[in-house]
Amino acid sequence: MRFLLTDEQREFGRSLDALLTAADTPAVLRAWAAGDHGPGRALWGRLADAGVFALAVPEAYGGVGPLPVEAAVACVELGRHAVPGPVAETLAAGVLLAGAGGPVAEEWLPGIASGAAMVSLTLEGYGPYAPDADAADAVFTVTGDELRLAPGPGEPSASVDPARRLFRPEPGGAPVAKGPAVRAAARAAGDTAAFATAALALGCGEELLRATVAYVKQRTQFGVPVGSFQAVKHRLADTLLGLEFARPLLYGAAVELASEVSRPGAGTGSAEGSPGAGAAVAAAKVTAGEAGYAAARTALQLHGAIGYTEELDLAWWLRRARPLRDAWGTPSACRARVLAG
C-alpha cells in the first residue's frame, strides 16, 4: 500500500508545530509536574481551537470525526513537543462515550470536542491507572459492560515521567451506561488509546533524534565533532531507521481504523474494533514504542552526563519515552495481539 498525506493534512501538522513551538512546552511541562495545571490547560484550549480533540468526536456531538489519519498527524506533533495531559485518554474517551451513547455522551462529548473537558480513563485489560486524573474534569472506568464516572482521581502512584502522573481512580460511582454497546465501545476506545499513544511515541522519538543530531554536531572530541565518528553515525542511523519503519505502520493503522469507522453505522461511534484493525494498531504501537525508547537510549548515551540533568529540556522527552512504550499495550501484549490477528 502506498500512502501519502494530503496537502491539507501536512499543513495541519505544520500549523500545530508552529503553535507548539511558540508555546514553550518545557516551561509548561515543569509547571504541570509541579501541580500547576494552568499553563497546560491554556495550551489544551489552543489545541482544541485548532480542532485536535474534535477529531475523535462524531459530528452529531459537535466534533468532526472520527478522523484517525488526522489524529495521527496531530498526536505525532503533540509527542514531538511533549504536550502534557491525558491526550490519548481524552481522544479514546471520545470514542468510548460516542459508542456508549445516551445522556453521558450528550453531556461530555461537546466539551471534549471544544477543549472544555479534559478526560482520563481506565479500561479493563489495560491496567488500573488513569494518567493525569488529578487534572481531568472526569475519570471514566469500564469494567465488563459497565461504564462508570469515578467519584475522584484516587491516590497517586510512582511514575517515571513526573509530568505524566498516574492515579488509581476511587472505586464506586454509579453506572452511567451499561450493556453490550459499552463493551464494544471499550474495545474501540482501547484501540484508539493505543493508536494515539503510538503516534505520541513516534513524535517523542523524532524530537529525541533531532536534538541528538544537533548536539553531536556541536560537541567536540579530539578537536572534531563527535558526530563525525563512524560509531556515532551508525547509532544515529539505526535510530532513524527504527522511527522510519514505525511511521508507515502508524499510518497503515490509521487507514485501517478509518475504513472501520466508514462502515454503515460506525460514524456514530458504534464500531466495535475489528481484529484486523486491532492487529494493525498493535503492530504500530509496539514498533513506534520500541523506536521511541531506542531513540531515548541513543540520546542519553550520546549526550553523556548532561543527559541526566534536570536543567536539560530534553530530559522531559527522555523520561517520557519508556512510559509511552508501555502504556495502552506493553510490547509483549502488542506482539501477542499481532500474532493472534
Short mmCIF file of C-alpha atoms in Angstrom, two decimals:
data_model
loop_
_atom_site.label_atom_id
_atom_site.label_comp_id
_atom_site.label_asym_id
_atom_site.label_seq_id
_atom_site.Cartn_x
_atom_site.Cartn_y
_atom_site.Cartn_z
CA MET A 1 0.00 0.00 0.00
CA ARG A 2 1.34 3.44 -0.97
CA PHE A 3 0.25 6.11 1.43
CA LEU A 4 0.92 9.85 1.35
CA LEU A 5 -0.59 12.60 3.45
CA THR A 6 -2.62 15.18 1.58
CA ASP A 7 -1.54 18.81 1.38
CA GLU A 8 -4.25 19.70 3.91
CA GLN A 9 -3.05 17.07 6.37
CA ARG A 10 0.56 18.22 6.05
CA GLU A 11 -0.49 21.82 6.59
CA PHE A 12 -2.44 20.76 9.67
CA GLY A 13 0.73 19.23 11.09
CA ARG A 14 2.80 22.32 10.26
CA SER A 15 0.25 24.60 11.91
CA LEU A 16 0.34 22.53 15.11
CA ASP A 17 4.14 22.54 15.05
CA ALA A 18 4.15 26.34 14.79
CA LEU A 19 1.59 26.67 17.59
CA LEU A 20 3.54 24.39 19.93
CA THR A 21 6.93 25.88 19.08
CA ALA A 22 5.62 29.23 20.28
CA ALA A 23 4.13 27.70 23.44
CA ASP A 24 7.43 26.94 25.25
CA THR A 25 6.35 23.44 26.25
CA PRO A 26 9.35 22.80 28.56
CA ALA A 27 8.03 25.57 30.83
CA VAL A 28 4.51 24.12 30.59
CA LEU A 29 5.88 20.67 31.48
CA ARG A 30 7.71 21.97 34.55
CA ALA A 31 4.56 23.71 35.77
CA TRP A 32 2.46 20.60 35.13
CA ALA A 33 4.87 18.38 37.04
CA ALA A 34 4.76 20.82 39.96
CA GLY A 35 0.95 20.60 40.11
CA ASP A 36 0.25 23.89 38.33
CA HIS A 37 -2.12 22.88 35.54
CA GLY A 38 -2.98 26.42 34.43
CA PRO A 39 -0.44 26.75 31.58
CA GLY A 40 -1.21 23.23 30.42
CA ARG A 41 -4.96 23.86 30.36
CA ALA A 42 -4.39 27.07 28.42
CA LEU A 43 -2.34 25.18 25.84
CA TRP A 44 -5.02 22.47 25.77
CA GLY A 45 -7.59 25.13 24.86
CA ARG A 46 -5.46 26.40 21.97
CA LEU A 47 -5.07 22.85 20.65
CA ALA A 48 -8.83 22.37 20.90
CA ASP A 49 -9.36 25.59 18.94
CA ALA A 50 -7.13 24.04 16.24
CA GLY A 51 -9.51 21.08 16.14
CA VAL A 52 -7.34 18.40 17.75
CA PHE A 53 -9.85 16.90 20.19
CA ALA A 54 -12.79 17.20 17.82
CA LEU A 55 -11.06 14.60 15.62
CA ALA A 56 -12.34 11.75 17.82
CA VAL A 57 -15.84 13.12 18.37
CA PRO A 58 -18.64 12.49 15.84
CA GLU A 59 -20.32 15.43 14.14
CA ALA A 60 -23.56 14.68 15.98
CA TYR A 61 -21.86 15.78 19.21
CA GLY A 62 -20.00 18.83 17.90
CA GLY A 63 -16.89 17.10 16.56
CA VAL A 64 -15.54 16.42 13.08
CA GLY A 65 -14.56 12.76 13.47
CA PRO A 66 -13.69 10.09 13.76
CA LEU A 67 -10.67 11.02 11.58
CA PRO A 68 -7.82 8.63 12.51
CA VAL A 69 -5.32 9.89 9.92
CA GLU A 70 -5.63 13.49 11.08
CA ALA A 71 -5.50 12.28 14.69
CA ALA A 72 -2.20 10.55 13.92
CA VAL A 73 -0.81 13.75 12.38
CA ALA A 74 -1.85 15.71 15.47
CA CYS A 75 -0.52 13.23 18.02
CA VAL A 76 2.86 12.97 16.31
CA GLU A 77 3.22 16.73 16.70
CA LEU A 78 1.98 16.65 20.30
CA GLY A 79 4.50 13.90 21.02
CA ARG A 80 7.26 15.84 19.31
CA HIS A 81 6.58 18.76 21.64
CA ALA A 82 5.83 16.60 24.73
CA VAL A 83 2.46 18.23 25.39
CA PRO A 84 1.32 17.32 28.93
CA GLY A 85 -2.10 15.99 29.82
CA PRO A 86 -4.19 12.89 29.05
CA VAL A 87 -4.15 13.34 25.27
CA ALA A 88 -4.59 9.68 24.28
CA GLU A 89 -7.13 9.14 27.05
CA THR A 90 -9.28 12.10 26.04
CA LEU A 91 -9.30 11.00 22.40
CA ALA A 92 -10.19 7.46 23.49
CA ALA A 93 -12.96 8.81 25.72
CA GLY A 94 -14.48 10.46 22.65
CA VAL A 95 -14.77 7.04 21.00
CA LEU A 96 -15.92 5.35 24.20
CA LEU A 97 -18.71 7.80 25.02
CA ALA A 98 -19.91 8.04 21.43
CA GLY A 99 -20.21 4.26 21.33
CA ALA A 100 -21.99 4.14 24.67
CA GLY A 101 -24.41 6.87 23.58
CA GLY A 102 -27.21 8.23 25.72
CA PRO A 103 -27.10 11.10 28.25
CA VAL A 104 -23.42 10.59 29.15
CA ALA A 105 -22.41 11.16 25.53
CA GLU A 106 -24.61 14.23 25.23
CA GLU A 107 -23.17 15.66 28.46
CA TRP A 108 -19.46 15.14 27.84
CA LEU A 109 -18.70 14.87 24.13
CA PRO A 110 -19.34 18.52 23.19
CA GLY A 111 -16.96 19.56 25.97
CA ILE A 112 -14.29 17.13 24.78
CA ALA A 113 -14.57 18.47 21.23
CA SER A 114 -14.33 22.09 22.34
CA GLY A 115 -11.50 21.52 24.83
CA ALA A 116 -13.64 22.46 27.82
CA ALA A 117 -13.41 18.91 29.16
CA MET A 118 -10.16 17.06 29.80
CA VAL A 119 -10.83 13.37 30.45
CA SER A 120 -8.87 10.40 31.71
CA LEU A 121 -9.99 6.79 31.83
CA THR A 122 -9.16 3.18 32.61
CA LEU A 123 -10.29 0.18 30.59
CA GLU A 124 -10.38 -3.42 31.65
CA GLY A 125 -7.30 -5.24 30.39
CA TYR A 126 -5.08 -2.17 30.18
CA GLY A 127 -4.11 -1.67 33.81
CA PRO A 128 -5.68 0.18 36.74
CA TYR A 129 -4.08 3.60 36.33
CA ALA A 130 -5.56 6.78 34.87
CA PRO A 131 -2.88 9.26 33.75
CA ASP A 132 -3.25 12.85 34.95
CA ALA A 133 -6.51 12.08 36.71
CA ASP A 134 -5.90 14.95 39.14
CA ALA A 135 -6.09 17.43 36.26
CA ALA A 136 -9.02 15.79 34.48
CA ASP A 137 -12.60 17.02 34.64
CA ALA A 138 -13.81 13.41 34.61
CA VAL A 139 -12.33 9.96 35.04
CA PHE A 140 -14.29 7.15 33.41
CA THR A 141 -13.80 3.46 34.16
CA VAL A 142 -15.08 0.43 32.30
CA THR A 143 -15.46 -2.98 33.89
CA GLY A 144 -17.25 -5.63 31.88
CA ASP A 145 -20.20 -3.90 30.25
CA GLU A 146 -20.49 -1.08 32.82
CA LEU A 147 -19.24 2.47 32.28
CA ARG A 148 -18.83 4.46 35.49
CA LEU A 149 -17.80 8.01 36.36
CA ALA A 150 -15.23 7.68 39.13
CA PRO A 151 -16.03 9.72 42.26
CA GLY A 152 -12.45 11.01 42.45
CA PRO A 153 -8.95 10.65 40.97
CA GLY A 154 -7.75 8.45 43.82
CA GLU A 155 -4.22 8.17 45.18
CA PRO A 156 -1.16 8.91 43.02
CA SER A 157 1.33 6.20 42.16
CA ALA A 158 5.00 6.43 41.25
CA SER A 159 5.68 7.49 37.66
CA VAL A 160 8.90 7.63 35.66
CA ASP A 161 7.64 10.79 34.00
CA PRO A 162 6.83 13.49 36.60
CA ALA A 163 4.70 15.30 34.02
CA ARG A 164 2.58 12.19 33.47
CA ARG A 165 1.28 11.30 36.92
CA LEU A 166 -0.60 8.05 37.48
CA PHE A 167 -3.67 7.58 39.66
CA ARG A 168 -5.78 4.61 40.66
CA PRO A 169 -9.34 6.04 40.45
CA GLU A 170 -11.53 5.85 43.54
CA PRO A 171 -13.82 2.83 43.35
CA GLY A 172 -17.56 3.13 43.10
CA GLY A 173 -19.59 5.67 41.26
CA ALA A 174 -22.96 4.94 39.73
CA PRO A 175 -23.01 3.37 36.24
CA VAL A 176 -23.64 5.99 33.56
CA ALA A 177 -24.12 3.39 30.81
CA LYS A 178 -24.17 -0.37 30.58
CA GLY A 179 -24.78 -3.17 28.15
CA PRO A 180 -23.18 -4.71 25.05
CA ALA A 181 -22.69 -1.29 23.46
CA VAL A 182 -20.37 -0.30 26.30
CA ARG A 183 -18.29 -3.45 25.90
CA ALA A 184 -17.94 -2.86 22.15
CA ALA A 185 -17.15 0.82 22.63
CA ALA A 186 -14.47 -0.04 25.19
CA ARG A 187 -12.72 -2.27 22.64
CA ALA A 188 -12.74 0.55 20.08
CA ALA A 189 -11.57 3.04 22.75
CA GLY A 190 -8.68 0.76 23.70
CA ASP A 191 -7.57 0.69 20.07
CA THR A 192 -7.82 4.48 19.90
CA ALA A 193 -5.77 4.96 23.07
CA ALA A 194 -3.08 2.55 21.82
CA PHE A 195 -3.06 4.21 18.40
CA ALA A 196 -2.76 7.73 19.81
CA THR A 197 -0.01 6.61 22.20
CA ALA A 198 1.91 5.09 19.28
CA ALA A 199 1.76 8.44 17.48
CA LEU A 200 2.89 10.27 20.63
CA ALA A 201 5.81 7.83 20.98
CA LEU A 202 6.83 8.35 17.36
CA GLY A 203 6.81 12.13 17.79
CA CYS A 204 8.78 11.83 21.03
CA GLY A 205 11.40 9.69 19.30
CA GLU A 206 11.66 12.12 16.39
CA GLU A 207 12.40 15.03 18.72
CA LEU A 208 14.96 12.99 20.66
CA LEU A 209 16.75 12.15 17.42
CA ARG A 210 16.61 15.73 16.13
CA ALA A 211 18.06 17.13 19.35
CA THR A 212 20.76 14.47 19.49
CA VAL A 213 21.89 15.09 15.91
CA ALA A 214 22.13 18.82 16.67
CA TYR A 215 24.14 18.09 19.84
CA VAL A 216 26.72 15.75 18.28
CA LYS A 217 27.41 18.36 15.60
CA GLN A 218 28.41 20.81 18.36
CA ARG A 219 30.15 18.56 20.88
CA THR A 220 33.83 18.04 20.04
CA GLN A 221 36.39 15.43 20.99
CA PHE A 222 39.98 15.27 19.77
CA GLY A 223 39.29 18.54 18.01
CA VAL A 224 36.41 17.29 15.82
CA PRO A 225 32.63 16.98 16.26
CA VAL A 226 31.69 13.62 17.80
CA GLY A 227 29.04 13.34 15.11
CA SER A 228 31.83 12.65 12.61
CA PHE A 229 32.73 9.37 14.35
CA GLN A 230 31.61 6.28 12.49
CA ALA A 231 30.17 4.60 15.61
CA VAL A 232 28.04 7.66 16.35
CA LYS A 233 26.79 7.82 12.77
CA HIS A 234 25.81 4.16 12.87
CA ARG A 235 23.93 4.59 16.15
CA LEU A 236 22.01 7.57 14.79
CA ALA A 237 21.28 5.76 11.52
CA ASP A 238 19.86 2.77 13.40
CA THR A 239 17.66 5.12 15.42
CA LEU A 240 16.40 6.84 12.28
CA LEU A 241 15.61 3.52 10.63
CA GLY A 242 13.58 2.43 13.64
CA LEU A 243 11.48 5.58 13.52
CA GLU A 244 11.04 5.46 9.76
CA PHE A 245 9.88 1.84 9.86
CA ALA A 246 7.32 2.78 12.52
CA ARG A 247 5.81 5.62 10.50
CA PRO A 248 4.12 3.56 7.74
CA LEU A 249 2.77 1.13 10.34
CA LEU A 250 1.21 4.06 12.21
CA TYR A 251 -0.46 5.47 9.12
CA GLY A 252 -1.39 1.99 7.93
CA ALA A 253 -3.22 1.53 11.23
CA ALA A 254 -4.88 4.91 10.69
CA VAL A 255 -6.16 3.75 7.30
CA GLU A 256 -7.48 0.53 8.86
CA LEU A 257 -9.29 2.49 11.56
CA ALA A 258 -10.66 4.96 9.00
CA SER A 259 -12.01 2.06 6.93
CA GLU A 260 -13.64 0.62 10.02
CA VAL A 261 -15.41 3.82 11.07
CA SER A 262 -16.65 4.34 7.50
CA ARG A 263 -18.76 1.18 7.72
CA PRO A 264 -22.53 1.81 7.91
CA GLY A 265 -23.47 2.84 11.43
CA ALA A 266 -19.89 3.33 12.54
CA GLY A 267 -19.87 7.12 12.19
CA THR A 268 -21.75 7.49 15.45
CA GLY A 269 -19.05 5.66 17.35
CA SER A 270 -20.60 2.21 17.20
CA ALA A 271 -17.58 0.49 15.62
CA GLU A 272 -16.52 -2.44 17.75
CA GLY A 273 -12.88 -2.72 16.73
CA SER A 274 -12.24 -5.41 14.13
CA PRO A 275 -9.44 -7.97 14.61
CA GLY A 276 -7.67 -6.60 11.52
CA ALA A 277 -7.68 -3.02 12.77
CA GLY A 278 -6.70 -4.15 16.26
CA ALA A 279 -3.70 -6.08 14.94
CA ALA A 280 -2.63 -3.11 12.81
CA VAL A 281 -2.85 -0.82 15.85
CA ALA A 282 -0.86 -3.29 17.94
CA ALA A 283 1.85 -3.51 15.26
CA ALA A 284 2.09 0.28 15.13
CA LYS A 285 2.14 0.55 18.92
CA VAL A 286 4.95 -1.94 19.51
CA THR A 287 7.07 -0.60 16.65
CA ALA A 288 6.65 3.08 17.47
CA GLY A 289 7.03 2.47 21.20
CA GLU A 290 10.25 0.49 20.78
CA ALA A 291 11.61 3.02 18.27
CA GLY A 292 10.87 5.94 20.60
CA TYR A 293 12.51 4.17 23.53
CA ALA A 294 15.55 3.30 21.39
CA ALA A 295 15.80 6.98 20.45
CA ALA A 296 15.83 7.86 24.15
CA ARG A 297 18.65 5.40 24.83
CA THR A 298 20.64 6.81 21.92
CA ALA A 299 20.03 10.37 23.07
CA LEU A 300 21.10 9.60 26.62
CA GLN A 301 24.29 7.84 25.53
CA LEU A 302 25.38 10.49 23.05
CA HIS A 303 24.58 13.42 25.33
CA GLY A 304 26.72 11.87 28.06
CA ALA A 305 26.37 13.00 31.65
CA ILE A 306 24.43 16.14 30.68
CA GLY A 307 21.56 13.87 29.68
CA TYR A 308 20.88 13.12 33.34
CA THR A 309 20.47 16.74 34.40
CA GLU A 310 17.17 18.39 35.28
CA GLU A 311 18.30 21.58 33.56
CA LEU A 312 18.39 19.94 30.14
CA ASP A 313 14.99 20.37 28.49
CA LEU A 314 15.48 17.10 26.65
CA ALA A 315 15.23 15.26 29.97
CA TRP A 316 11.44 15.59 29.74
CA TRP A 317 11.43 13.66 26.47
CA LEU A 318 13.91 11.10 27.83
CA ARG A 319 11.63 10.32 30.76
CA ARG A 320 8.54 10.14 28.58
CA ALA A 321 9.73 7.56 26.03
CA ARG A 322 9.53 4.43 28.18
CA PRO A 323 6.10 5.19 29.74
CA LEU A 324 4.73 5.75 26.23
CA ARG A 325 6.23 2.44 25.12
CA ASP A 326 4.43 0.56 27.89
CA ALA A 327 1.14 2.49 28.13
CA TRP A 328 -2.01 1.08 26.47
CA GLY A 329 -0.34 -2.17 25.49
CA THR A 330 3.11 -3.39 26.51
CA PRO A 331 5.42 -4.64 23.74
CA SER A 332 4.76 -8.28 24.66
CA ALA A 333 0.98 -7.76 24.74
CA CYS A 334 1.06 -5.98 21.36
CA ARG A 335 3.17 -8.73 19.78
CA ALA A 336 0.75 -11.34 21.05
CA ARG A 337 -2.16 -9.42 19.56
CA VAL A 338 -0.39 -9.13 16.20
CA LEU A 339 0.14 -12.89 16.12
CA ALA A 340 -3.47 -13.53 17.14
CA GLY A 341 -4.75 -11.12 14.49
#
